[in-house]
């Protein structure tokens, strides 16, 4: 998606350790009009899928998922990072290792908001190694929900998450795929 690529070039900064910072429009301050354009693109791309729920993970996925849910006219559910243990069996839960923070935390989704009747579009801001996405897929599997596809704002193509998910048969629709980025020069190239 050219609009997103142009914005990454204009406002993104390349950090060491393979991290792209896009705080000015995606991860801290949010350009909601851009999110709406992204949502329109996914709505077009998934026109034939009967999506009745959008699923994401807090925090950075929520703003994008909200725009997507509004476009599809369906609810958005976000997996919550949880401190407490699941004692009463009312939630699906899975551990996820954070790419940006390096630690593992448990995420939960209430059984009230995800189940076998759901046809889910999973949305996230970034796809790197795929740990966050694998966690969300595990929760969908536990719920008996059908995953219709995965929508990613920025996939880092030099990391294996996207490749592995496609090899497993998932439809991964990334609106920008970063092929390479150089922390020295700041240069970013995209895959088309
Ligand atoms: P993964 O689980 O695929 O390794 O990493 C995906 C998660 O880590 C995303 O939910 C995102 O929040 C975070 N993340 C991974 N790489 C980056 C990056 O380069 N920049 C930012 N801002 N977040 C990232």
Short mmCIF file of C-alpha atoms and ligand atoms in Angstrom, two decimals:
data_model
loop_
_atom_site.label_atom_id
_atom_site.label_comp_id
_atom_site.label_asym_id
_atom_site.label_seq_id
_atom_site.Cartn_x
_atom_site.Cartn_y
_atom_site.Cartn_z
CA UNK A 1 0.00 0.00 0.00
CA UNK A 2 1.75 3.09 -1.29
CA UNK A 3 0.28 5.49 1.26
CA UNK A 4 1.67 3.43 4.14
CA UNK A 5 5.07 2.89 2.48
CA UNK A 6 5.41 6.62 1.79
CA UNK A 7 4.56 7.39 5.40
CA UNK A 8 7.14 4.90 6.68
CA UNK A 9 9.79 6.51 4.46
CA UNK A 10 8.77 10.00 5.60
CA UNK A 11 8.32 9.43 9.34
CA UNK A 12 9.80 6.03 10.27
CA UNK A 13 13.18 5.68 11.92
CA UNK A 14 15.40 2.62 11.80
CA UNK A 15 16.77 1.51 15.16
CA UNK A 16 19.42 -1.09 15.84
CA UNK A 17 18.30 -4.67 16.46
CA UNK A 18 15.93 -4.69 13.49
CA UNK A 19 13.39 -2.34 15.06
CA UNK A 20 11.44 0.19 13.02
CA UNK A 21 10.02 3.07 15.02
CA UNK A 22 6.77 4.54 13.75
CA UNK A 23 5.57 6.27 16.91
CA UNK A 24 4.46 9.45 15.16
CA UNK A 25 1.62 7.79 13.23
CA UNK A 26 1.11 4.22 14.39
CA UNK A 27 2.49 3.17 17.78
CA UNK A 28 1.99 6.22 19.98
CA UNK A 29 0.35 9.09 18.13
CA UNK A 30 -2.18 7.52 15.73
CA UNK A 31 -3.08 8.74 12.25
CA UNK A 32 -6.64 7.48 12.30
CA UNK A 33 -7.35 8.59 8.73
CA UNK A 34 -4.45 6.39 7.62
CA UNK A 35 -5.90 3.52 9.71
CA UNK A 36 -9.22 4.00 7.90
CA UNK A 37 -7.49 3.79 4.50
CA UNK A 38 -5.70 0.63 5.64
CA UNK A 39 -9.03 -0.78 6.80
CA UNK A 40 -10.57 -0.08 3.36
CA UNK A 41 -7.73 -1.98 1.72
CA UNK A 42 -8.23 -5.06 3.92
CA UNK A 43 -12.00 -4.81 3.41
CA UNK A 44 -11.38 -5.01 -0.34
CA UNK A 45 -8.85 -7.81 -0.03
CA UNK A 46 -11.11 -9.92 2.23
CA UNK A 47 -14.40 -9.10 0.43
CA UNK A 48 -15.11 -12.79 -0.18
CA UNK A 49 -14.49 -13.91 3.40
CA UNK A 50 -17.42 -13.85 5.77
CA UNK A 51 -15.64 -12.08 8.60
CA UNK A 52 -17.74 -11.45 11.70
CA UNK A 53 -14.98 -10.57 14.17
CA UNK A 54 -11.67 -8.75 14.28
CA UNK A 55 -9.06 -9.95 16.77
CA UNK A 56 -5.91 -8.16 17.86
CA UNK A 57 -3.56 -7.85 20.82
CA UNK A 58 -3.06 -4.88 23.11
CA UNK A 59 -1.80 -2.28 22.93
CA UNK A 60 -0.65 -1.21 19.47
CA UNK A 61 -3.07 -3.37 17.50
CA UNK A 62 -6.16 -1.83 19.06
CA UNK A 63 -6.37 1.44 17.13
CA UNK A 64 -5.91 -0.28 13.78
CA UNK A 65 -8.32 -3.09 14.67
CA UNK A 66 -10.96 -0.54 15.69
CA UNK A 67 -10.82 1.09 12.26
CA UNK A 68 -10.97 -2.33 10.58
CA UNK A 69 -13.94 -3.44 12.67
CA UNK A 70 -15.82 -0.23 11.80
CA UNK A 71 -15.14 -0.82 8.10
CA UNK A 72 -16.43 -4.42 8.27
CA UNK A 73 -19.28 -3.52 10.63
CA UNK A 74 -18.26 -6.17 13.17
CA UNK A 75 -16.88 -6.12 16.75
CA UNK A 76 -13.18 -5.94 17.56
CA UNK A 77 -11.78 -8.04 20.40
CA UNK A 78 -8.30 -7.54 21.81
CA UNK A 79 -6.27 -10.11 23.70
CA UNK A 80 -5.31 -8.67 27.07
CA UNK A 81 -1.97 -8.94 28.75
CA UNK A 82 -2.84 -10.50 32.06
CA UNK A 83 -1.19 -10.72 35.46
CA UNK A 84 -3.72 -13.06 37.01
CA UNK A 85 -3.99 -16.79 36.46
CA UNK A 86 -7.04 -18.36 34.81
CA UNK A 87 -8.69 -20.07 37.75
CA UNK A 88 -12.30 -20.45 36.66
CA UNK A 89 -11.78 -21.50 33.03
CA UNK A 90 -13.62 -18.48 31.65
CA UNK A 91 -10.79 -17.36 29.38
CA UNK A 92 -8.53 -18.71 26.66
CA UNK A 93 -4.92 -18.04 27.52
CA UNK A 94 -1.48 -18.41 25.98
CA UNK A 95 2.06 -17.19 26.71
CA UNK A 96 3.63 -14.80 24.17
CA UNK A 97 7.25 -13.70 23.98
CA UNK A 98 7.46 -9.99 23.25
CA UNK A 99 9.75 -9.00 20.36
CA UNK A 100 10.27 -5.46 21.62
CA UNK A 101 10.58 -6.18 25.35
CA UNK A 102 12.14 -9.64 25.26
CA UNK A 103 9.99 -11.05 28.06
CA UNK A 104 7.13 -13.52 28.05
CA UNK A 105 3.66 -12.61 29.26
CA UNK A 106 0.28 -14.33 29.29
CA UNK A 107 -2.54 -13.01 27.16
CA UNK A 108 -6.21 -13.81 27.65
CA UNK A 109 -9.45 -13.61 25.69
CA UNK A 110 -12.77 -14.19 27.42
CA UNK A 111 -14.73 -17.21 26.18
CA UNK A 112 -17.72 -14.86 25.96
CA UNK A 113 -16.18 -12.95 23.05
CA UNK A 114 -14.69 -15.69 20.87
CA UNK A 115 -16.18 -19.04 19.89
CA UNK A 116 -16.88 -21.64 17.18
CA UNK A 117 -19.25 -19.36 15.25
CA UNK A 118 -16.59 -16.74 14.70
CA UNK A 119 -14.85 -16.09 11.37
CA UNK A 120 -11.90 -14.00 12.36
CA UNK A 121 -9.63 -11.48 10.71
CA UNK A 122 -6.56 -11.11 12.92
CA UNK A 123 -4.94 -7.66 12.81
CA UNK A 124 -1.62 -6.46 14.18
CA UNK A 125 0.71 -3.53 13.70
CA UNK A 126 3.92 -5.50 13.09
CA UNK A 127 4.90 -9.00 12.09
CA UNK A 128 8.47 -9.96 12.96
CA UNK A 129 9.16 -13.50 14.18
CA UNK A 130 5.47 -14.29 14.46
CA UNK A 131 5.28 -15.01 18.19
CA UNK A 132 2.38 -12.64 18.81
CA UNK A 133 0.48 -14.05 15.81
CA UNK A 134 1.11 -17.68 16.85
CA UNK A 135 -0.37 -16.83 20.24
CA UNK A 136 -3.49 -15.33 18.68
CA UNK A 137 -3.83 -18.32 16.35
CA UNK A 138 -3.58 -20.66 19.32
CA UNK A 139 -6.37 -18.77 21.07
CA UNK A 140 -8.54 -19.00 17.91
CA UNK A 141 -7.85 -22.75 17.70
CA UNK A 142 -8.79 -23.20 21.34
CA UNK A 143 -12.01 -21.26 20.72
CA UNK A 144 -12.85 -23.34 17.64
CA UNK A 145 -13.00 -20.10 15.62
CA UNK A 146 -12.15 -20.01 11.90
CA UNK A 147 -9.23 -17.78 10.92
CA UNK A 148 -10.14 -16.19 7.59
CA UNK A 149 -6.93 -14.21 7.33
CA UNK A 150 -4.25 -12.10 8.91
CA UNK A 151 -3.87 -8.37 8.25
CA UNK A 152 -0.56 -6.78 9.14
CA UNK A 153 0.36 -3.12 8.81
CA UNK A 154 4.13 -3.60 8.63
CA UNK A 155 5.75 -6.98 8.00
CA UNK A 156 9.50 -7.14 8.38
CA UNK A 157 10.26 -9.50 5.51
CA UNK A 158 13.80 -10.14 6.71
CA UNK A 159 12.37 -11.90 9.75
CA UNK A 160 10.69 -15.30 9.39
CA UNK A 161 7.16 -14.72 10.79
CA UNK A 162 5.36 -13.99 7.52
CA UNK A 163 7.14 -16.66 5.51
CA UNK A 164 6.39 -19.35 8.09
CA UNK A 165 2.71 -18.40 8.42
CA UNK A 166 2.24 -18.46 4.62
CA UNK A 167 3.99 -21.84 4.48
CA UNK A 168 1.42 -23.05 7.02
CA UNK A 169 -1.36 -21.97 4.66
CA UNK A 170 -2.50 -18.72 6.26
CA UNK A 171 -3.47 -15.75 4.12
CA UNK A 172 -1.16 -12.99 5.36
CA UNK A 173 -2.07 -9.60 3.92
CA UNK A 174 0.70 -7.17 4.85
CA UNK A 175 0.18 -3.61 3.63
CA UNK A 176 3.91 -2.87 3.72
CA UNK A 177 6.68 -5.47 3.66
CA UNK A 178 10.07 -4.12 4.63
CA UNK A 179 12.72 -6.01 2.67
CA UNK A 180 15.67 -4.36 4.33
CA UNK A 181 16.50 -1.43 6.56
CA UNK A 182 19.80 0.10 7.50
CA UNK A 183 20.25 1.72 10.94
CA UNK A 184 23.40 3.50 9.69
CA UNK A 185 21.92 5.26 6.65
CA UNK A 186 18.24 5.04 7.61
CA UNK A 187 17.48 3.52 4.20
CA UNK A 188 14.35 1.34 3.97
CA UNK A 189 13.42 -0.84 0.99
CA UNK A 190 10.11 -2.60 0.41
CA UNK A 191 9.12 -5.91 -1.20
CA UNK A 192 6.48 -5.73 -3.92
P1 LIG B 1 6.65 -10.93 16.62
O1 LIG B 1 5.83 -11.53 17.70
O2 LIG B 1 6.09 -11.19 15.24
O3 LIG B 1 8.09 -11.29 16.69
O4 LIG B 1 6.59 -9.36 16.83
C1 LIG B 1 5.40 -8.68 16.64
C2 LIG B 1 5.09 -7.76 17.78
O5 LIG B 1 6.24 -7.10 18.26
C3 LIG B 1 4.13 -6.68 17.30
O6 LIG B 1 2.91 -6.84 17.98
C4 LIG B 1 4.79 -5.37 17.63
O7 LIG B 1 4.11 -4.77 18.70
C5 LIG B 1 6.19 -5.71 18.06
N1 LIG B 1 7.22 -5.38 17.04
C6 LIG B 1 7.99 -6.27 16.37
N2 LIG B 1 8.88 -5.65 15.60
C7 LIG B 1 8.65 -4.32 15.74
C8 LIG B 1 9.27 -3.15 15.17
O8 LIG B 1 10.22 -3.19 14.37
N3 LIG B 1 8.76 -1.95 15.54
C9 LIG B 1 7.73 -1.85 16.42
N4 LIG B 1 7.31 -0.61 16.72
N5 LIG B 1 7.13 -2.93 16.99
C10 LIG B 1 7.59 -4.15 16.65
#
